[in-house]
Coordinates of C-alpha atoms and ligand atoms in Angstrom, one line a residue:
M1 CA 0.0 0.0 0.0
A2 CA 1.2 3.5 -0.7
D3 CA 1.9 5.9 2.0
N4 CA -1.2 8.0 1.5
E5 CA -3.5 5.1 1.5
L6 CA -2.2 3.9 4.8
L7 CA -2.3 7.3 6.3
A8 CA -5.8 7.9 5.2
K9 CA -7.0 4.6 6.9
S10 CA -5.7 5.5 10.4
A11 CA -6.0 8.7 12.5
V12 CA -3.5 7.2 14.9
L13 CA -1.0 6.8 12.2
Q14 CA -1.6 10.4 11.0
R15 CA -0.9 11.7 14.5
L16 CA 2.2 9.5 14.9
K17 CA 3.4 10.6 11.5
R18 CA 3.3 14.3 12.5
F19 CA 5.3 13.5 15.6
F20 CA 7.7 11.4 13.6
D21 CA 8.3 14.2 11.0
V22 CA 9.2 16.8 13.7
F23 CA 11.4 14.1 15.3
Q24 CA 13.2 13.3 12.1
E25 CA 13.8 16.9 11.1
N26 CA 15.6 17.4 14.4
M27 CA 17.8 14.4 14.1
E28 CA 21.0 14.1 12.1
N29 CA 20.7 10.3 11.9
Y30 CA 18.0 8.1 10.3
P31 CA 15.3 7.1 12.8
Y32 CA 12.6 4.6 12.0
V33 CA 9.8 3.1 13.9
V34 CA 8.2 -0.3 13.4
D35 CA 4.7 -1.1 14.7
L36 CA 5.1 -4.6 15.7
H37 CA 1.4 -5.3 15.7
T38 CA 0.9 -4.2 12.1
G39 CA 4.3 -4.2 10.6
V40 CA 3.7 -0.6 9.5
T41 CA 7.1 1.2 9.6
M42 CA 7.9 5.0 9.4
V43 CA 11.2 5.6 7.8
A44 CA 13.1 9.0 7.9
R45 CA 12.8 10.7 4.5
R46 CA 16.6 11.0 4.0
M47 CA 17.0 7.3 4.8
V48 CA 14.4 6.5 2.1
E49 CA 16.4 8.6 -0.4
Y50 CA 19.9 7.4 0.6
F51 CA 19.1 3.8 0.5
A52 CA 16.5 4.0 -2.3
L53 CA 13.7 2.6 -0.2
P54 CA 10.2 2.5 -1.7
G55 CA 8.5 5.0 0.7
E56 CA 8.4 6.7 4.1
I57 CA 5.7 4.4 5.3
V58 CA 6.1 0.7 4.5
T59 CA 4.6 -2.5 5.7
D60 CA 7.6 -4.9 5.2
F61 CA 10.7 -2.9 6.4
H62 CA 12.9 -5.8 7.3
D63 CA 12.2 -7.5 4.0
L64 CA 13.3 -4.4 2.3
W65 CA 16.2 -3.7 4.5
K66 CA 17.8 -7.2 4.6
P67 CA 18.7 -7.5 0.9
L68 CA 20.6 -4.3 1.2
I69 CA 23.0 -5.6 3.9
Y70 CA 26.4 -6.9 2.9
S71 CA 26.1 -10.7 2.9
D72 CA 29.0 -11.3 5.5
D73 CA 27.2 -8.9 7.9
L74 CA 23.8 -10.4 7.6
P75 CA 24.0 -13.3 10.0
K76 CA 25.2 -11.0 12.8
Y77 CA 22.4 -8.5 12.0
E78 CA 19.8 -11.2 12.0
S79 CA 20.7 -12.9 15.2
L80 CA 21.1 -9.6 17.1
L81 CA 17.6 -8.5 15.9
E82 CA 16.2 -11.8 17.0
E83 CA 17.8 -11.3 20.4
A84 CA 16.3 -7.8 20.5
F85 CA 12.8 -9.1 19.9
D86 CA 13.0 -12.2 22.0
S87 CA 14.8 -11.4 25.2
G88 CA 12.5 -9.1 27.1
S89 CA 12.1 -5.3 27.7
S90 CA 15.8 -4.4 28.2
A91 CA 16.9 -5.9 25.0
S92 CA 18.5 -3.7 22.2
Y93 CA 20.6 -4.1 19.2
D94 CA 23.8 -2.3 18.5
L95 CA 25.8 -3.2 15.4
E96 CA 28.2 -1.8 12.8
Y97 CA 27.5 -3.3 9.4
R98 CA 27.6 -2.6 5.8
V99 CA 24.6 -1.5 3.7
K100 CA 24.1 -0.8 0.0
N101 CA 23.1 2.7 -0.8
S102 CA 21.2 4.0 -3.9
D103 CA 24.5 4.3 -5.8
G104 CA 25.0 0.6 -5.3
Q105 CA 28.0 1.2 -3.0
Y106 CA 28.4 -0.5 0.4
G107 CA 29.0 1.8 3.3
W108 CA 29.4 1.3 7.0
V109 CA 26.4 2.1 9.2
W110 CA 25.9 1.9 12.9
G111 CA 22.5 0.5 13.7
R112 CA 20.9 0.7 17.1
G113 CA 17.5 0.0 18.3
S114 CA 15.2 -1.5 20.9
T115 CA 11.8 -2.9 21.4
S116 CA 9.1 -1.5 23.5
Y117 CA 6.3 -3.7 25.1
D118 CA 2.7 -3.1 25.9
E119 CA 1.0 -3.7 29.2
S120 CA 0.5 -7.4 28.6
G121 CA 4.2 -7.7 27.7
Q122 CA 3.8 -8.1 24.1
P123 CA 6.3 -6.4 21.7
D124 CA 4.7 -3.1 20.7
F125 CA 7.1 -0.9 18.8
F126 CA 10.6 -1.3 17.5
V127 CA 12.5 2.0 17.4
G128 CA 15.6 2.0 15.5
V129 CA 18.2 4.5 14.2
I130 CA 20.8 4.2 11.5
M131 CA 24.0 6.4 11.6
R132 CA 26.1 6.6 8.6
M133 CA 29.7 6.0 9.6
D134 CA 31.0 8.5 6.9
W135 CA 28.8 11.0 8.7
V136 CA 30.1 10.3 12.0
L137 CA 33.5 10.1 10.3
H138 CA 33.8 6.4 10.9
A139 CA 34.7 5.1 7.5
D140 CA 38.0 5.6 5.8
P141 CA 37.2 7.0 2.3
V142 CA 39.9 5.0 0.5
T143 CA 39.7 1.6 2.0
G144 CA 36.1 1.6 3.4
L145 CA 37.5 0.4 6.7
L146 CA 36.7 1.9 10.0
N147 CA 38.9 4.9 10.5
R148 CA 40.9 6.5 13.2
Y149 CA 37.9 8.2 14.8
A150 CA 36.1 4.8 15.0
F151 CA 39.3 3.2 16.4
E152 CA 39.5 5.8 19.1
M153 CA 35.9 5.3 20.1
D154 CA 36.1 1.6 20.1
L155 CA 39.4 1.6 21.9
K156 CA 37.9 3.8 24.7
N157 CA 35.0 1.4 24.9
V158 CA 36.9 -1.8 24.9
V159 CA 39.5 -0.6 27.4
E160 CA 37.0 0.9 29.7
R161 CA 35.2 -2.4 29.8
A162 CA 38.4 -4.3 30.2
E163 CA 39.2 -2.1 33.2
E164 CA 35.9 -2.7 34.8
E165 CA 36.3 -6.5 34.3
N166 CA 40.0 -6.7 34.9
A167 CA 40.5 -8.1 31.5
A168 CA 43.6 -8.0 29.3
G169 CA 44.3 -7.4 25.6
A170 CA 46.5 -5.7 23.0
V171 CA 46.5 -2.7 20.8
I172 CA 48.4 -3.4 17.6
T173 CA 49.4 -1.0 15.0
V174 CA 50.5 -2.2 11.6
G175 CA 52.6 0.0 9.3
L176 CA 53.4 -0.7 5.7
D177 CA 57.3 -0.6 5.2
N178 CA 57.5 0.7 1.7
F179 CA 54.2 2.1 0.5
H180 CA 55.6 5.5 0.0
I181 CA 57.5 4.2 -2.9
L182 CA 54.3 3.4 -4.7
Y183 CA 52.7 6.6 -3.5
D184 CA 55.7 8.6 -4.9
T185 CA 55.9 6.7 -8.1
Y186 CA 52.4 6.2 -9.4
D187 CA 49.3 8.4 -9.5
H188 CA 47.2 8.6 -6.3
A189 CA 44.2 6.8 -7.7
Y190 CA 46.3 3.8 -8.4
S191 CA 48.0 3.8 -5.0
D192 CA 44.6 4.3 -3.4
S193 CA 43.3 1.2 -5.1
V194 CA 46.3 -0.8 -4.0
M195 CA 45.8 0.5 -0.4
K196 CA 42.2 -0.8 -0.6
E197 CA 43.5 -4.2 -1.7
I198 CA 46.1 -4.2 1.1
G199 CA 43.3 -3.4 3.6
V200 CA 41.2 -6.3 2.4
S201 CA 44.2 -8.7 2.5
I202 CA 45.0 -7.7 6.1
A203 CA 41.5 -7.8 7.2
N204 CA 41.1 -11.3 5.7
V205 CA 43.9 -12.6 7.8
L206 CA 42.3 -11.4 11.1
P207 CA 40.0 -13.6 13.2
S208 CA 36.4 -12.8 12.1
H209 CA 35.5 -11.1 15.5
L210 CA 38.3 -8.4 15.1
N211 CA 37.9 -5.1 13.2
L212 CA 40.7 -3.7 11.2
Y213 CA 41.0 0.1 11.4
K214 CA 42.7 2.3 8.9
L215 CA 44.7 5.1 10.6
D216 CA 46.4 8.1 9.0
G217 CA 49.1 7.6 6.4
D218 CA 49.9 4.0 5.7
S219 CA 49.1 2.4 9.0
F220 CA 46.3 0.1 10.4
A221 CA 45.2 -0.8 13.9
I222 CA 43.6 -3.8 15.6
I223 CA 42.2 -4.0 19.1
W224 CA 42.5 -7.5 20.3
P225 CA 41.0 -8.5 23.7
D226 CA 42.4 -11.4 25.5
V227 CA 45.3 -12.3 23.2
T228 CA 48.8 -13.7 23.7
P229 CA 52.0 -12.6 22.1
D230 CA 52.1 -16.0 20.2
E231 CA 48.7 -15.4 18.6
I232 CA 49.8 -12.0 17.5
A233 CA 53.1 -13.4 16.1
I234 CA 51.0 -16.0 14.1
I235 CA 48.7 -13.3 12.6
F236 CA 51.6 -11.1 11.8
A237 CA 53.2 -13.9 9.7
G238 CA 50.0 -14.4 8.0
I239 CA 50.0 -10.7 7.1
Q240 CA 53.4 -10.9 5.6
I241 CA 52.4 -13.8 3.4
C242 CA 49.3 -12.2 2.2
L243 CA 51.2 -8.9 1.4
R244 CA 53.9 -10.8 -0.5
E245 CA 51.3 -12.3 -2.8
L246 CA 50.0 -8.8 -3.6
K247 CA 52.1 -7.5 -6.5
T248 CA 51.7 -4.2 -8.1
M249 CA 51.9 -3.0 -11.7
N250 CA 54.9 -4.5 -13.4
D251 CA 55.5 -6.5 -10.3
K252 CA 57.9 -3.8 -9.3
V253 CA 56.9 -3.2 -5.7
Y254 CA 56.6 -5.8 -3.0
F255 CA 54.9 -5.0 0.2
S256 CA 55.7 -5.8 3.7
A257 CA 54.6 -4.5 7.0
S258 CA 55.9 -4.1 10.6
A259 CA 53.9 -3.8 13.8
G260 CA 54.0 -2.5 17.2
V261 CA 52.1 -4.1 20.0
V262 CA 51.2 -2.9 23.5
F263 CA 49.4 -5.0 26.1
Y264 CA 46.8 -3.7 28.7
P265 CA 46.7 -3.8 31.6
E266 CA 50.6 -4.2 31.5
S267 CA 51.0 -0.7 30.1
G268 CA 47.9 0.7 31.8
Y269 CA 44.3 1.3 30.8
D270 CA 44.9 4.9 29.5
T271 CA 43.7 4.8 25.9
R272 CA 45.7 7.8 24.8
A273 CA 48.8 6.3 26.2
L274 CA 48.1 2.9 24.8
Y275 CA 47.8 4.3 21.4
R276 CA 50.9 6.4 21.6
Y277 CA 52.9 3.3 22.9
S278 CA 51.7 1.1 20.1
Q279 CA 52.8 3.8 17.6
A280 CA 56.1 4.1 19.2
A281 CA 56.5 0.4 19.2
L282 CA 55.8 0.5 15.4
Q283 CA 58.3 3.1 14.8
M284 CA 60.9 1.2 16.8
A285 CA 60.0 -1.8 14.8
Q286 CA 60.4 0.1 11.5
Q287 CA 63.7 1.5 12.6
R288 CA 65.0 -2.0 13.1
G289 CA 64.3 -2.9 9.4
K290 CA 61.5 -4.4 7.5
E291 CA 58.9 -7.0 8.6
Q292 CA 59.6 -6.4 12.3
L293 CA 57.3 -7.2 15.2
S294 CA 58.0 -5.0 18.2
F295 CA 56.4 -5.5 21.7
F296 CA 56.3 -2.2 23.7
S297 CA 58.6 -1.9 26.7
H298 CA 58.9 1.2 29.0
E299 CA 62.7 1.0 28.8
E300 CA 62.9 1.0 25.0
Y301 CA 60.3 3.7 25.0
Q302 CA 62.4 6.0 27.2
E303 CA 65.2 5.5 24.8
W304 CA 63.0 6.1 21.8
L305 CA 61.7 9.3 23.3
K306 CA 65.2 10.5 23.8
F307 CA 66.0 9.8 20.2
T308 CA 62.9 11.5 18.9
N309 CA 63.6 14.6 20.9
L310 CA 67.1 14.7 19.6
Q311 CA 65.9 14.3 16.2
R312 CA 63.6 17.3 16.6
S313 CA 66.5 19.3 18.1
F314 CA 68.7 18.5 15.1
E315 CA 66.0 19.6 12.7
D316 CA 65.7 22.9 14.4
S317 CA 69.5 23.2 14.6
I318 CA 69.8 22.6 10.8
E319 CA 67.4 25.4 10.2
R320 CA 69.7 27.7 12.2
G321 CA 72.9 26.7 10.4
C322 CA 73.8 23.7 12.5
E323 CA 73.9 25.7 15.8
G324 CA 74.6 23.3 18.6
F325 CA 76.8 21.1 16.6
L326 CA 80.5 21.4 17.4
L327 CA 83.7 20.0 16.0
Y328 CA 86.3 18.5 18.3
Y329 CA 89.8 17.9 16.9
Q330 CA 92.0 14.8 17.8
P331 CA 95.7 15.1 17.0
Q332 CA 97.5 12.7 14.5
V333 CA 101.2 12.4 14.8
D334 CA 104.0 11.1 12.6
A335 CA 104.8 7.8 14.3
R336 CA 108.5 8.1 13.7
T337 CA 109.0 11.7 14.8
Q338 CA 106.0 12.1 17.1
K339 CA 105.5 15.4 15.4
L340 CA 101.9 16.8 14.9
I341 CA 100.9 16.5 11.2
G342 CA 97.1 16.8 11.2
C343 CA 94.0 15.9 13.0
E344 CA 90.5 14.2 12.7
A345 CA 87.4 16.3 13.0
L346 CA 84.9 14.7 15.3
L347 CA 81.3 15.9 15.7
R348 CA 79.8 16.7 19.0
W349 CA 76.3 17.9 20.0
Q350 CA 75.8 20.3 22.8
E351 CA 72.5 20.3 24.6
P352 CA 71.1 23.6 25.7
T353 CA 72.1 22.4 29.2
G354 CA 75.6 22.5 28.1
E355 CA 76.1 18.7 28.1
I356 CA 78.1 17.4 25.3
I357 CA 76.7 14.4 23.5
S358 CA 78.8 11.7 21.9
P359 CA 78.5 10.9 18.0
V360 CA 78.2 7.3 19.1
V361 CA 74.7 8.3 20.4
F362 CA 73.5 10.7 17.6
I363 CA 75.4 9.6 14.3
P364 CA 73.1 6.7 13.9
I365 CA 70.0 9.0 14.3
L366 CA 71.5 11.5 11.7
E367 CA 72.1 8.6 9.3
R368 CA 68.8 7.0 9.7
T369 CA 67.0 10.3 9.2
R370 CA 69.5 11.4 6.5
L371 CA 70.0 14.6 8.5
I372 CA 73.7 13.6 8.2
V373 CA 73.6 15.1 4.8
P374 CA 73.1 18.8 5.8
V375 CA 75.1 18.3 9.0
G376 CA 77.9 16.6 7.0
S377 CA 78.1 19.6 4.7
W378 CA 78.5 21.8 7.7
V379 CA 81.2 19.5 9.0
V380 CA 83.1 19.7 5.7
N381 CA 83.0 23.4 5.6
E382 CA 83.9 23.9 9.3
A383 CA 86.8 21.5 9.1
I384 CA 88.2 22.9 6.0
R385 CA 88.0 26.5 7.3
T386 CA 89.7 25.4 10.5
C387 CA 92.5 23.4 8.5
K388 CA 93.2 26.5 6.5
E389 CA 93.4 28.6 9.6
W390 CA 95.8 26.2 11.3
Q391 CA 98.1 25.9 8.3
K392 CA 99.4 29.4 9.2
Y393 CA 101.0 27.7 12.3
L394 CA 101.8 24.4 10.5
P395 CA 102.0 24.4 6.8
G396 CA 100.7 21.2 5.3
F397 CA 98.6 20.6 8.2
E398 CA 96.0 17.8 7.3
M399 CA 92.4 17.5 8.2
S400 CA 90.5 14.2 8.2
V401 CA 86.7 14.3 7.9
N402 CA 84.3 11.4 8.3
V403 CA 81.9 10.7 5.6
S404 CA 78.7 8.5 5.8
L405 CA 77.7 6.4 2.9
C406 CA 74.5 8.4 2.5
Q407 CA 76.4 11.5 2.1
L408 CA 78.3 10.0 -0.8
E409 CA 75.1 9.0 -2.4
T410 CA 73.7 12.5 -2.7
F411 CA 74.3 14.1 -6.1
D412 CA 75.9 17.3 -4.7
F413 CA 78.4 15.9 -2.2
H414 CA 81.2 16.3 -4.6
S415 CA 80.4 19.9 -5.2
V416 CA 80.0 20.6 -1.5
V417 CA 83.6 19.5 -0.9
E418 CA 85.0 21.2 -4.0
E419 CA 83.3 24.5 -3.2
A420 CA 84.6 24.4 0.4
L421 CA 88.1 23.8 -0.8
T422 CA 87.9 26.8 -3.1
R423 CA 86.1 29.0 -0.6
Y424 CA 88.7 28.6 2.0
D425 CA 91.6 28.1 -0.4
L426 CA 92.8 24.8 1.0
P427 CA 95.0 22.5 -1.0
P428 CA 93.1 19.3 -1.8
E429 CA 96.1 17.2 -0.7
C430 CA 95.5 18.5 2.9
L431 CA 92.1 16.9 3.0
V432 CA 91.4 13.3 3.9
L433 CA 87.9 11.9 3.5
E434 CA 87.3 8.9 5.8
L435 CA 84.6 6.3 4.8
T436 CA 83.0 5.2 8.1
E437 CA 80.8 2.3 7.3
S438 CA 82.6 0.3 4.6
Q439 CA 80.9 -2.8 6.0
S440 CA 77.5 -1.8 4.7
V441 CA 78.6 -0.9 1.1
S442 CA 76.9 -3.1 -1.4
N443 CA 78.0 -1.3 -4.5
W444 CA 81.7 -0.8 -4.5
D445 CA 81.8 0.4 -8.1
F446 CA 79.6 3.4 -7.1
V447 CA 81.7 4.1 -4.0
N448 CA 85.0 3.9 -6.0
D449 CA 83.7 6.1 -8.8
Q450 CA 82.7 8.8 -6.3
F451 CA 86.0 8.7 -4.4
D452 CA 88.1 8.5 -7.6
R453 CA 86.8 11.8 -8.4
F454 CA 88.1 13.2 -5.2
R455 CA 91.4 11.4 -5.7
K456 CA 91.8 12.9 -9.0
M457 CA 91.6 16.3 -7.4
G458 CA 94.3 15.3 -4.9
V459 CA 92.0 14.6 -1.9
K460 CA 93.0 11.6 0.0
V461 CA 90.6 8.8 0.8
A462 CA 90.8 6.6 4.0
M463 CA 89.1 3.4 5.0
D464 CA 87.9 3.8 8.6
D465 CA 87.6 1.1 11.3
F466 CA 89.8 -1.5 9.5
G467 CA 89.3 -4.8 11.4
V468 CA 85.9 -4.2 12.7
G469 CA 83.3 -6.6 11.5
N470 CA 83.9 -9.3 8.9
S471 CA 86.2 -9.7 5.9
S472 CA 88.3 -6.5 6.2
L473 CA 90.7 -8.2 3.8
G474 CA 88.0 -8.3 1.2
L475 CA 87.4 -4.5 1.7
L476 CA 91.1 -3.8 1.0
K477 CA 90.6 -5.5 -2.4
N478 CA 87.3 -3.7 -3.1
F479 CA 88.1 -0.1 -2.0
N480 CA 90.5 2.1 -3.8
C481 CA 91.9 4.1 -0.8
D482 CA 95.1 5.9 0.1
I483 CA 95.0 5.3 3.9
V484 CA 94.0 2.5 6.1
K485 CA 92.8 3.4 9.7
V486 CA 93.4 0.4 11.8
D487 CA 90.8 0.1 14.6
K488 CA 91.5 0.3 18.3
V489 CA 90.5 -3.5 18.7
F490 CA 93.8 -4.3 17.1
V491 CA 95.9 -2.5 19.7
D492 CA 93.8 -3.0 22.8
D493 CA 95.7 -6.1 23.8
I494 CA 99.1 -5.8 22.2
L495 CA 100.7 -5.3 25.6
V496 CA 99.4 -8.6 26.9
S497 CA 99.0 -10.8 24.0
E498 CA 101.8 -12.1 21.8
F499 CA 99.3 -13.2 19.2
D500 CA 97.9 -9.6 19.0
R501 CA 101.3 -8.1 18.7
K502 CA 102.0 -10.5 15.7
L503 CA 98.6 -9.8 14.2
V504 CA 99.0 -6.0 14.2
K505 CA 102.5 -6.2 12.9
S506 CA 101.5 -8.4 9.9
T507 CA 98.4 -6.3 9.3
V508 CA 100.6 -3.1 9.1
Q509 CA 103.0 -4.9 6.8
L510 CA 100.2 -6.2 4.6
C511 CA 98.7 -2.8 4.1
Q512 CA 102.0 -1.0 3.5
G513 CA 103.0 -3.8 1.2
I514 CA 100.1 -2.9 -1.2
G515 CA 100.9 0.8 -1.0
M516 CA 98.6 2.2 1.8
T517 CA 99.6 4.6 4.4
V518 CA 98.7 3.1 7.9
C519 CA 97.2 5.1 10.7
I520 CA 96.7 3.3 14.0
E521 CA 93.8 4.4 16.2
G522 CA 93.3 4.2 19.9
V523 CA 96.8 4.2 21.1
E524 CA 96.7 5.0 24.9
E525 CA 99.9 3.9 26.3
K526 CA 103.6 4.8 25.8
E527 CA 104.6 1.0 25.5
A528 CA 101.9 0.4 22.9
Y529 CA 103.1 3.4 21.0
E530 CA 106.8 2.3 21.2
Y531 CA 105.9 -1.2 19.9
L532 CA 103.9 0.2 17.0
A533 CA 106.5 2.9 16.0
N534 CA 109.6 0.7 16.5
E535 CA 108.6 -2.8 15.8
C536 CA 105.7 -2.3 13.3
D537 CA 106.9 0.9 11.6
V538 CA 103.5 2.3 11.3
D539 CA 103.0 5.8 9.5
V540 CA 100.6 7.7 11.7
I541 CA 99.2 7.4 15.2
Q542 CA 96.0 8.8 16.6
G543 CA 95.2 8.1 20.2
F544 CA 94.7 9.4 23.7
Y545 CA 98.5 8.9 24.4
F546 CA 99.0 11.9 22.0
G547 CA 95.7 13.7 22.7
R548 CA 92.0 13.3 23.1
P549 CA 89.5 15.1 20.8
E550 CA 89.5 18.7 22.0
P551 CA 87.5 21.9 21.2
K552 CA 89.2 24.2 18.7
T553 CA 90.6 26.7 21.2
I554 CA 92.2 24.0 23.3
F555 CA 93.7 22.3 20.2
E556 CA 95.2 25.6 19.2
Q557 CA 97.3 25.7 22.3
R558 CA 99.3 22.9 20.7
F559 CA 100.6 25.3 18.1
Q560 CA 101.9 27.6 20.8
K561 CA 104.2 24.9 22.2
Ligands
C2E1 P1 86.0 7.1 14.5 O1 85.9 7.9 13.1 O2 86.7 5.8 14.4 O3 86.7 8.2 15.4 C1 87.7 7.8 16.4 C2 86.9 7.5 17.6 O4 87.8 6.8 18.5 C3 86.6 8.9 18.3 O5 85.4 8.7 19.1 C4 87.8 9.0 19.2 O6 87.5 9.8 20.5 C5 88.0 7.6 19.7 N1 89.4 7.4 20.1 C6 90.5 7.9 19.5 N2 91.6 7.5 20.2 C7 91.2 6.7 21.2 C8 91.9 6.2 22.3 O7 93.1 6.2 22.4 N3 91.2 5.5 23.2 C9 89.8 5.4 23.1 N4 89.1 4.8 24.0 N5 89.1 6.0 22.2 C10 89.8 6.8 21.2 P2 84.2 9.7 18.9 O8 84.7 11.1 18.8 O9 83.3 9.3 20.0 O10 83.6 9.3 17.6 C11 82.9 8.1 17.4 C12 82.5 7.9 16.0 O11 81.5 8.8 15.5 C13 83.7 8.2 15.0 O12 84.5 7.0 15.0 C14 82.9 8.3 13.7 O13 82.7 7.0 13.2 C15 81.7 8.9 14.1 N6 81.8 10.4 13.8 C16 82.3 11.3 14.5 N7 82.3 12.5 13.8 C17 81.6 12.3 12.7 C18 81.2 13.0 11.5 O14 81.4 14.3 11.3 N8 80.5 12.3 10.5 C19 80.4 11.1 10.5 N9 79.7 10.5 9.5 N10 80.7 10.3 11.6 C20 81.3 10.9 12.7
CA2 CA1 87.0 8.3 11.5
CA3 CA1 88.0 4.7 13.3

């Protein structure tokens, strides 16, 4: 029957309809009322339009509504509704599910409703309301998954309930390791479609009672009550397998994900903190490399906070011309004459409190964030300027500067060095570039090409930390350098170990035999120096015995002697 016919038949319905119209006008969501005696249902006008229902008054609402519900969500809907009708006056239904709209697209809705009963205890009315998730900002527009807003609401509800019941669970954030490559390479419509596929794949791996939420950027979240680390590890492995099977255009990009996990109540019941901790654990996982699963710990978090704060300070510092960074200089002496011939420039960071921070702490942060590139350029300029200044005390004075692999990989590193040499008028022969992480070089042709350009100009190239890590001999064969800096581990025990004495001696002979200059680092004692100079005939010594790294003004006092 059409709306008008039904209305004309019943004065009660007419009155009810007037009430309902005022009611629906004042509501953002879509209300509907089912008369359970007759089946006559009043549906909000905007709900009729949005879901293409046949009219505002219908007699068979549930038969019209059910076919619009996404098939996976239908069983849950039906069983909840049955409960709401069957189980007495307090029953209500409350469910998030997907419904097809007039465009044929499925969207998430949040449906709530309950039944009222008449004097004889018979079901009287069912009053329901449908909220569109995209309205209450629940659905992520790209993936259709629940979004960050929904995540925050659910997390609050789940954790509050857990606190009441003394229950446990986990918050997991999953981040894609290399999605940005796709995002930077292809158009956004394409990367959006891949993101959607990724969302579906991850959701499929999860147990069916869990929701997958899409957070900002390329991360997802899961709230998992009552779960063990092992269960999480299994699902995490499943996610990797699914992602690996997902290939993109031309099969060029393969995806992987890392995840951070925090457990409640171990880390408290404060939802904001839990979310922050899971994000931090994810970032820690990603810093460790790809496909990492990281469980939150307070100790690691404190470390991570320190790192993050430092990183922020570095970014500010770089904006202000590397203010706060300092160079210390450590003397290098001719092993035979003990005369000062040069120094190594060693970076320091000074906290606003005045505390000086060691490069062992912050160089890894600068490298990981690539901030070493601007800071490294500052080092080059500062060191070359100082070297030129000191040549007036000691002509030919040499300056060694550390270079990270990622500096070498930037297209303008060569011109940064060349311009600094010209600007401060330093002869290129007085500059030594030390490659600090030869262990991690995978493309020696590239590195040699880069350094050969410097060597042609007259700049010398050194291999730093020889003997640390594996296959140093292999490095000698791969790397075209002029100087080998033998690491402190070679000299630490030469005063107590005959073997170490023989080892360092043959190492020096080997390097010199193939035409390298040998500089020994970490010499702290007179006897060690004497053995190295007299028995091993090394070329250069750098170590605390001749001087620690010192600020510029202190180092300058050496020239007055
Ligand atoms: P490195 O290049 O091997 O520098 C030598 C390190 O050994 C310095 O530590 C120095 O203080 C220490 N050392 C020298 N002689 C002795 C000794 O006799 N005994 C002991 N116990 N230690 C000695 P520092 O200054 O803490 O620097 C650590 C590392 O940080 C450097 O190792 C280098 O890899 C890195 N670094 C420093 N400045 C820079 C920079 O400007 N750029 C890059 N990329 N790395 C840098
Ligand atoms: Ca060095
Ligand atoms: Ca070294």
